[in-house]
Coordinates of C-alpha atoms in Angstrom, one line a residue:
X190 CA 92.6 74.4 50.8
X191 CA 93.6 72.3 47.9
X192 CA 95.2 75.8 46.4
X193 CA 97.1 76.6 49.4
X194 CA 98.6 73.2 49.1
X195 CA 99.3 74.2 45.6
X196 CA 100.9 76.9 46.0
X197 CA 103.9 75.9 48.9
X198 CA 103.9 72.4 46.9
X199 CA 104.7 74.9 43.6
X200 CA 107.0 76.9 46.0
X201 CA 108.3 73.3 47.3
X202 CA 109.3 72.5 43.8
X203 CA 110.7 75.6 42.3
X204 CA 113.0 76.4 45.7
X205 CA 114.2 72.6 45.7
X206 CA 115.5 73.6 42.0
X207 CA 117.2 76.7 42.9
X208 CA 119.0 74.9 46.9
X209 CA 120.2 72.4 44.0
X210 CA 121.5 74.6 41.5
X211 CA 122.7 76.6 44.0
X212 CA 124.6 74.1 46.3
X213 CA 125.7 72.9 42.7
X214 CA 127.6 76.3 42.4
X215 CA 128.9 76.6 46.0
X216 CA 130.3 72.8 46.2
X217 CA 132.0 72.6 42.5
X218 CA 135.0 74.9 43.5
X219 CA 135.1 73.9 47.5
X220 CA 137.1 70.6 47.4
X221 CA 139.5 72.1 45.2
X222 CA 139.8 75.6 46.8
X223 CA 143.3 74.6 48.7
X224 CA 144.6 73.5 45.4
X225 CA 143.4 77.3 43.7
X226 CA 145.1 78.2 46.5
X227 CA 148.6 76.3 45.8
X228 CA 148.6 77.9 42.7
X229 CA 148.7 81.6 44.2
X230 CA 152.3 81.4 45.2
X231 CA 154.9 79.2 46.6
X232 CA 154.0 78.3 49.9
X233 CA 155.0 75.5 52.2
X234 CA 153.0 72.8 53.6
X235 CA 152.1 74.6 57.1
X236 CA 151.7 77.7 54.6
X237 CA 149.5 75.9 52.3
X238 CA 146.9 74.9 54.9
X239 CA 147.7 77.9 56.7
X240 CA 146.1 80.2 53.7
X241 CA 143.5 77.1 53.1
X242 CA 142.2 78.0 56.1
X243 CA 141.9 81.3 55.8
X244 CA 140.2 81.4 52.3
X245 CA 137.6 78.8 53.7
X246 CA 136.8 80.5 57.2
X247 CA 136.4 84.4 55.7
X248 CA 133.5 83.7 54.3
X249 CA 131.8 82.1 56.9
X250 CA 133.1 84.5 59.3
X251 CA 131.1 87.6 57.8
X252 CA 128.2 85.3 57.2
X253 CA 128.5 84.5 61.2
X254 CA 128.1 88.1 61.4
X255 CA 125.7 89.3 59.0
X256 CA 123.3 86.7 58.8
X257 CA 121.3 87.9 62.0
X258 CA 121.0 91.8 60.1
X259 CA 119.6 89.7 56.9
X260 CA 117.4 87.3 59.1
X261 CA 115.9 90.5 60.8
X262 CA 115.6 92.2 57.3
X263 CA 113.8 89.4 56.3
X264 CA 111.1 88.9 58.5
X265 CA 110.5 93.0 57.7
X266 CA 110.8 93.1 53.9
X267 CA 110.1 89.2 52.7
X268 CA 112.2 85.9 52.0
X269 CA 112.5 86.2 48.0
X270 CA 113.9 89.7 48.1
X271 CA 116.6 87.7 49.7
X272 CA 116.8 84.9 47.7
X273 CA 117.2 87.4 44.9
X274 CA 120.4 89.6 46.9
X275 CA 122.3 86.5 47.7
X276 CA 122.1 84.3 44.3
X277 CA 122.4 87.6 42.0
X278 CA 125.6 88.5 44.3
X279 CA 126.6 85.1 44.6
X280 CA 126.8 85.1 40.6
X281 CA 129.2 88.4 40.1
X282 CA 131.8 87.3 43.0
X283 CA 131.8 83.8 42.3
X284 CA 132.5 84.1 38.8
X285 CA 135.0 86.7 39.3
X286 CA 137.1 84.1 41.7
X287 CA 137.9 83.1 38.3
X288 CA 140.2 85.5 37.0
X289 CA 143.0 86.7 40.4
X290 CA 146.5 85.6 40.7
X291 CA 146.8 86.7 44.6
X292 CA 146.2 85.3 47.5
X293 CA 144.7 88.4 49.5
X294 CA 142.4 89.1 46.7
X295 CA 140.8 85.7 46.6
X296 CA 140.8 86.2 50.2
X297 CA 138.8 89.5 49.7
X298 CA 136.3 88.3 47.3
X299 CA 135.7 85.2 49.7
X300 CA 134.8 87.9 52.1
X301 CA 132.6 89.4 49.8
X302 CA 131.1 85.8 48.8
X303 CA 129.8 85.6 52.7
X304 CA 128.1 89.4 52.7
X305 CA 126.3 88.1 49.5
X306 CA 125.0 84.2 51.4
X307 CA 122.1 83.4 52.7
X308 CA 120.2 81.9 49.5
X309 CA 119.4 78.4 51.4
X310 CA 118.2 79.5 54.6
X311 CA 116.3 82.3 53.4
X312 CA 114.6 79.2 51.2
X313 CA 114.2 77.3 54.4
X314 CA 112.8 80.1 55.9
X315 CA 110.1 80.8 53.1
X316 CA 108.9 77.0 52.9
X317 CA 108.6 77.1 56.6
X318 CA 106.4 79.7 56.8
X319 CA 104.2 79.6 53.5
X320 CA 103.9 75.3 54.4
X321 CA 100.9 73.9 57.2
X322 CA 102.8 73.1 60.2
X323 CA 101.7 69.9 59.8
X324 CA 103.7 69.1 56.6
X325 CA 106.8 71.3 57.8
X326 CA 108.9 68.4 58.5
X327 CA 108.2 66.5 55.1
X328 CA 108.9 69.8 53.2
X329 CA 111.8 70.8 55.1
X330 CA 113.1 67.2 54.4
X331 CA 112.8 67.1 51.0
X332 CA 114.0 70.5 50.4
X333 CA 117.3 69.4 52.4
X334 CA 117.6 67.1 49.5
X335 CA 118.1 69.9 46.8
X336 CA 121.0 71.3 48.6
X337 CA 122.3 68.0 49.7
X338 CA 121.9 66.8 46.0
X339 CA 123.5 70.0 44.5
X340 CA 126.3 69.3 46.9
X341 CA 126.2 65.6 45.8
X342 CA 126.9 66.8 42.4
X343 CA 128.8 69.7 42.6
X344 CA 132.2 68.5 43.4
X345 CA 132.1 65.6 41.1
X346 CA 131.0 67.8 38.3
X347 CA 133.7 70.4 39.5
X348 CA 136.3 67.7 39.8
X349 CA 135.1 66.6 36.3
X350 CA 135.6 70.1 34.9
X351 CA 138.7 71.1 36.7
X352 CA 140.5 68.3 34.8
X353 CA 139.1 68.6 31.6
X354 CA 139.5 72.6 31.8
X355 CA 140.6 74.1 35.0
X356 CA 139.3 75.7 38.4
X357 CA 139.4 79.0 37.0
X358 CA 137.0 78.0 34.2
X359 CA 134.8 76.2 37.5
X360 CA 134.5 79.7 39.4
X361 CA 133.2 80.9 35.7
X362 CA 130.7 78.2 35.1
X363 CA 129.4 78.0 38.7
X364 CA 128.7 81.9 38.7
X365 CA 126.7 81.3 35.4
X366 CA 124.8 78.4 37.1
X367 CA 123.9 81.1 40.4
X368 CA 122.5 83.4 38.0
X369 CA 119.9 81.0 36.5
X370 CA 119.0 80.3 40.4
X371 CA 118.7 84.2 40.3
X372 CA 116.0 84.1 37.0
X373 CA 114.4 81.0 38.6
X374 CA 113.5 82.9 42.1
X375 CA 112.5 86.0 40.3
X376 CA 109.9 84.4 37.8
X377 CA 108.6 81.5 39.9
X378 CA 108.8 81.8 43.9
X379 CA 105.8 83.5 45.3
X380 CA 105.6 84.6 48.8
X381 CA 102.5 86.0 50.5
X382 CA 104.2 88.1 52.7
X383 CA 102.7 90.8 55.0
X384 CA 104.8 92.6 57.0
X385 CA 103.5 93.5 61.2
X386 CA 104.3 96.5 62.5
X387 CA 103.7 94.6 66.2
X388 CA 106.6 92.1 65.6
X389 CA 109.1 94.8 65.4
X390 CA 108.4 96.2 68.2
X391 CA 109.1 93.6 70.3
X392 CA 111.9 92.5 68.8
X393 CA 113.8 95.8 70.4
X394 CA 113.9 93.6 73.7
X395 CA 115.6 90.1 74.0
X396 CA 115.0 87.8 70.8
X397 CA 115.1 85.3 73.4
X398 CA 112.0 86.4 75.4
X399 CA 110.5 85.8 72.2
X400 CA 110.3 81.8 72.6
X401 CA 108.9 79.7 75.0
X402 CA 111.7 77.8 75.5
X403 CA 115.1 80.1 75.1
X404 CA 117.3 77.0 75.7
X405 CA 116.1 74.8 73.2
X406 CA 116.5 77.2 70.9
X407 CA 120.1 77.9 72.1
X408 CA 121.1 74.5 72.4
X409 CA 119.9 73.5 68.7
X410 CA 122.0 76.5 67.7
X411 CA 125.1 75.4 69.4
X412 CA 124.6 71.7 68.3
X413 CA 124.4 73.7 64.6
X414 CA 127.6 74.9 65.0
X415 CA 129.3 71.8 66.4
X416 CA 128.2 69.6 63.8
X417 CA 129.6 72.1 61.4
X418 CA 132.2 72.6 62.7
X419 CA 133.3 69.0 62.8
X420 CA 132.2 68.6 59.2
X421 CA 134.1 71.5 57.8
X422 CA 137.8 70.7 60.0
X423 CA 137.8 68.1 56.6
X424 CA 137.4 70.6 54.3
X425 CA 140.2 72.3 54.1
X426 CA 142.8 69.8 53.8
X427 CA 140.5 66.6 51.6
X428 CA 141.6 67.6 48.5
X429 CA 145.5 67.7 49.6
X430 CA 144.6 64.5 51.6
X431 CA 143.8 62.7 49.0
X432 CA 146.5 64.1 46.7
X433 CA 148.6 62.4 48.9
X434 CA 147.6 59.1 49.2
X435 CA 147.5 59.2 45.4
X436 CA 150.8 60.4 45.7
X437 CA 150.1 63.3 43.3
X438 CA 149.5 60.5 40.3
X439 CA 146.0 60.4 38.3
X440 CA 143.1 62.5 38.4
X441 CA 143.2 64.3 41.8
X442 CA 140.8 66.5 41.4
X443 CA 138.5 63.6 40.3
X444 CA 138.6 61.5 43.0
X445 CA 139.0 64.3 45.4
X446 CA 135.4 65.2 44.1
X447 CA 134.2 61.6 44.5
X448 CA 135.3 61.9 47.9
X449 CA 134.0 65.1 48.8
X450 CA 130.6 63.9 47.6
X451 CA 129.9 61.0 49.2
X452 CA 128.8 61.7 52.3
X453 CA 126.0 63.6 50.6
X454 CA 124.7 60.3 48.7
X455 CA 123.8 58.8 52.1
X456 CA 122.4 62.5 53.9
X457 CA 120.3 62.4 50.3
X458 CA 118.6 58.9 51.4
X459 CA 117.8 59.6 54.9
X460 CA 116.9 63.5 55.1
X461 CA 113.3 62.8 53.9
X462 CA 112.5 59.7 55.5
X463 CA 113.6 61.0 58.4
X464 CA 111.6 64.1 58.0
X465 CA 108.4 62.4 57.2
X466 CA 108.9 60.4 60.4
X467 CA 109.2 63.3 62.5
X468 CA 105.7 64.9 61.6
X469 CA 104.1 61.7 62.6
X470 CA 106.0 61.0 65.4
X471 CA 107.8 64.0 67.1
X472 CA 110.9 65.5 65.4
X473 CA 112.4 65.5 68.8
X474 CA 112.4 61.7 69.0
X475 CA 114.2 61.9 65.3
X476 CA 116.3 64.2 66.7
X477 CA 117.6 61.6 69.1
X478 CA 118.0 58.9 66.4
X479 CA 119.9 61.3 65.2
X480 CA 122.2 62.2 67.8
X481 CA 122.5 58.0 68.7
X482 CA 123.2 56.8 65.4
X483 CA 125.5 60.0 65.0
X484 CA 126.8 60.4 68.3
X485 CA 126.5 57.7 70.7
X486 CA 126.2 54.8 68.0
X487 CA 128.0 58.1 66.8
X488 CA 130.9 57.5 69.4
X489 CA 131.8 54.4 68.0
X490 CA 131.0 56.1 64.7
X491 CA 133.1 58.9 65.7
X492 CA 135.9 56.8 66.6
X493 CA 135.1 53.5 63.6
X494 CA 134.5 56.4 61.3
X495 CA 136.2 59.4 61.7
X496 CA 139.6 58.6 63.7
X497 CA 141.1 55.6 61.1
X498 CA 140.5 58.3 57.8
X499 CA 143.9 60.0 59.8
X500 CA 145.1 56.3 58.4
X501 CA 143.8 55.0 55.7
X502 CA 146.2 53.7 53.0
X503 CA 143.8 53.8 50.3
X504 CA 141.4 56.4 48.8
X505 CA 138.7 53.4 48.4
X506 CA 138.9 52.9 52.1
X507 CA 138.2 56.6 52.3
X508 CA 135.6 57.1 50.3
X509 CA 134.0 54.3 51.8
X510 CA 133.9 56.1 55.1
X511 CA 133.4 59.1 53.9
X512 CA 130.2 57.8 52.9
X513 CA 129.1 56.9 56.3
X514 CA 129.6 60.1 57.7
X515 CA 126.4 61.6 55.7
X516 CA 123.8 59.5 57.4
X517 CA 124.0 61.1 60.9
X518 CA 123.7 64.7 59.1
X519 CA 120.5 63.4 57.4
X520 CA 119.0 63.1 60.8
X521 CA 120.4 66.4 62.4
X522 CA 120.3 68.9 60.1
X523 CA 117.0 68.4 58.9
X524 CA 115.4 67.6 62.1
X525 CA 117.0 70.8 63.8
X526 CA 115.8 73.2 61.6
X527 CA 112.0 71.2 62.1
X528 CA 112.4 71.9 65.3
X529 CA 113.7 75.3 65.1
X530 CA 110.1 76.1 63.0
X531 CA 107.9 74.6 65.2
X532 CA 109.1 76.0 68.6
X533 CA 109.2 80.0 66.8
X534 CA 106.8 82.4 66.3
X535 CA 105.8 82.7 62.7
X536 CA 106.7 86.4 62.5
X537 CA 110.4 85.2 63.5
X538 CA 110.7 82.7 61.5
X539 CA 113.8 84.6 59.1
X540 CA 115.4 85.9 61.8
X541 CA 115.8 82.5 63.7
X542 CA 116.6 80.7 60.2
X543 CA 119.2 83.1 59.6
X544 CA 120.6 82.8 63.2
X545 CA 120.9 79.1 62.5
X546 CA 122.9 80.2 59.2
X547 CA 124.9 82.3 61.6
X548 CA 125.8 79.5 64.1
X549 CA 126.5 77.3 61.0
X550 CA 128.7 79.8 59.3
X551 CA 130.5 80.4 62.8
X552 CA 130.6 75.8 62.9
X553 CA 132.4 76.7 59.1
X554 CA 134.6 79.4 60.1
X555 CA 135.8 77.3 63.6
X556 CA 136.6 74.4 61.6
X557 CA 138.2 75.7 58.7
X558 CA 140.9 77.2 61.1
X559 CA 141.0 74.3 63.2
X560 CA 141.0 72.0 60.8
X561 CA 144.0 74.1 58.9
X562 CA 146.0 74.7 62.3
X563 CA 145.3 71.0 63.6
X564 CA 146.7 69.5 60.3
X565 CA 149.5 71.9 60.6
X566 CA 150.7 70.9 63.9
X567 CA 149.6 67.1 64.3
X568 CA 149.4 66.3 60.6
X569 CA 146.1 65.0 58.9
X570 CA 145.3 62.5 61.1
X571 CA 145.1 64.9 64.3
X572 CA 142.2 66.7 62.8
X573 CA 139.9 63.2 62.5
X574 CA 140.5 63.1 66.1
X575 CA 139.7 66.4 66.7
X576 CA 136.4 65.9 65.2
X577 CA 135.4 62.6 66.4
X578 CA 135.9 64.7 70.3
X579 CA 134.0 67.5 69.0
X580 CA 130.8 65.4 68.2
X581 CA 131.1 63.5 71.8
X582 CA 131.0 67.0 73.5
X583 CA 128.4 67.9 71.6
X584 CA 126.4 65.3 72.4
X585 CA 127.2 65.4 75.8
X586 CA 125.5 68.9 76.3
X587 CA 122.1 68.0 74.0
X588 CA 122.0 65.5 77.0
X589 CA 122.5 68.0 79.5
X590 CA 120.7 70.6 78.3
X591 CA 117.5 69.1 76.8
X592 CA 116.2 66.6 79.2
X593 CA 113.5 65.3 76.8
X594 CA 116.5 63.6 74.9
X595 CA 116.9 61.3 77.7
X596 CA 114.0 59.8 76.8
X597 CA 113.2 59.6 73.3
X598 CA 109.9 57.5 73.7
X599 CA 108.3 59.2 76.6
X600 CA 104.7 61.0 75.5
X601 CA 106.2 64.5 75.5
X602 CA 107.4 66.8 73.0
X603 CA 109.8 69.6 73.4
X604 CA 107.7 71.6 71.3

């Protein structure tokens, strides 16, 4: 026994490395992709976020899409073969951002970027299975925190770069950084994987009939998305947000890293608390912290948080709530992928992992546009709102469609 512990603790260890190196890599260039963008051609405003939107929401688009075939190929072939695809393909486009002058070819090799994803929940995916279901929570909590801490770092360190040397130097450096995730999962991650003949097979009819209870599993995918999507309508338009209320004076890119980072400093604090909490006392129950602090205490953080960064006058003031913002994901994200693991068969494990990726990626893709056409037609301030409604509705149906969450201390479990 005390082996087996050994060996997901080494896995534990060695994965939490390679989620922060690589949400490192994929964070340093995203707060200052719009401005990469800018420097494509001479575009307008509504042009500029326009494109933005576009060069954010490829990427996730294809991963929305091809993150079910890599999920299923998982479950057949092993986790660490994929691991090895996505950060070795990761590397070569990434770095190759580095060197175009057009638009549509950025826009190509972003589309390339999401056939190569799937590094993090292929890492989730491995923990969860080759960890007791007992500790699932704990190590799916602190393995949050490697991504959450690469992502932490990332822009800061991009931001840091970008003004010392430029983004084009980033894309270089972060592709550089993927491959040592690459050498990392080669050498160090070990998965005893056997592959069942039986599985398949029944995976020709609904995945669904698969689970004993299709719509949890359908509304933690959908509340996946939502919360995704309401993160990512920021993305797109933060760094020219705050270029503005600098009013293009000083280190942009800086700050716009500082910013961009923040709400991962407060996610970092709560994911494994939170985790460890819901092994002892029913991730469902966290799950409605969660949802409360994020959505009900979470309306009034939607609207004291989210709606007055449409306003602020002051990137301090922004940052500030910015910060704020990461708590609530500390408690969802976490939690719903807990609870995606303990209410799925073992031998489906990758597939619903990657399904989760796909919702995400479609949350990604969803807001990136929105957030790009929202900004266009309502200015920056409209797509704040748009968010803080998107989290309400969101919360609205976990309400509706999960009874259990109406009562978050009853003896039950949705499990």
């Amino acid at each position: 026994m005390k082996g087996a512990l050994t060996g997901w603790r080494r896995n534990l260890a060695v994965l939490w490395l390679g989620t922060f190196i690589a949400g490192m890599g994929f964070s340093e260039v995203m707060p200052f992709l719009s401005l990469y963008v800018g420097q494509m051609g001479d575009f307008s405003k509504n042009e500029l976020t326009m494109y933005s939107g576009i060069t954010y929401a490829v990427t996730f688009f294809v991963v929305a899409v091809v993150s079910p075939l890599w999920g299923k190929l998982a479950d057949r072939r092993g986790r660490k073969i994929m691991l090895l695809r996505s950060s070795l393909g990761m590397a070569f486009v990434i770095g190759a951002m580095g060197f175009v002058h057009n638009i549509w070819i950025l826009i190509l090799l972003r589309f390339l970027q999401g056939l190569c994803a799937g590094y993090i929940p292929n890492a989730s995916a491995l923990i969860a299975t080759e960890t007791p279901k007992e500790s699932s929570g704990t190590a799916i909590g602190i393995l949050t925190t490697g991504y959450v801490s690469g992502n932490l770092i990332g822009p800061i360190l991009g931001g840091v770069l970008t003004q010392v040397f430029s983004i084009r130097l980033t894309f270089i450096i972060t592709g550089i950084l993927l491959l040592i995730v690459f050498v990392l999962s080669l050498t160090l991650v070990h998965e005893s994987f056997k592959p069942s003949d039986a599985p398949i097979a029944k995976r020709d009819g609904s995945l669904l009939s698969q689970f004993k209870n299709p719509t949890l599993i359908i509304t933690l995918l959908v509340s996946t998305m939502i919360i995704q999507m309401g993160n990512n309508s920021i993305t797109p338009i933060i760094s020219l947000y705050v270029k503005e209320l600098m009013h293009n004076v000083g280190p942009i890119t800086v700050v716009a890293g500082i910013i961009a980072a923040l709400p991962g400093i407060s996610t970092l604090l709560s994911a494994p608390r939170l985790g460890r909490l819901g092994d002892h006392r029913g991730a469902d129950r966290i799950l409605v912290f969660g949802f409360v602090f994020g959505f009900v205490f979470g309306f009034v953080f939607a609207i004291l948080m989210y709606f007055p960064q449409g306003f602020v006058s002051s990137v301090w003031t922004l940052g500030l709530l910015r910060f704020m913002i990461g708590i609530s994901d500390g408690a969802l994200f976490p939690t719903v992928q807990t609870l995606l693991s303990k209410n799925t068969p073992r031998e489906l494990t990758g597939t619903i992992f990657s399904w989760n990726q796909s919702f995400q990626a479609a949350g990604s893709m969803l807001g990136s546009l929105l957030g790009g056409a929202v900004s266009g037609w309502f200015d920056y301030n409209g797509v704040f709102i748009f968010t803080a409604l998107s989290l309400l509705l969101n919360f609205i149906g976990v309400l509706i469609f999960i009874p259990s969450m109406r009562h978050p201390f009853a003896k039950h479990s949705v499990d």
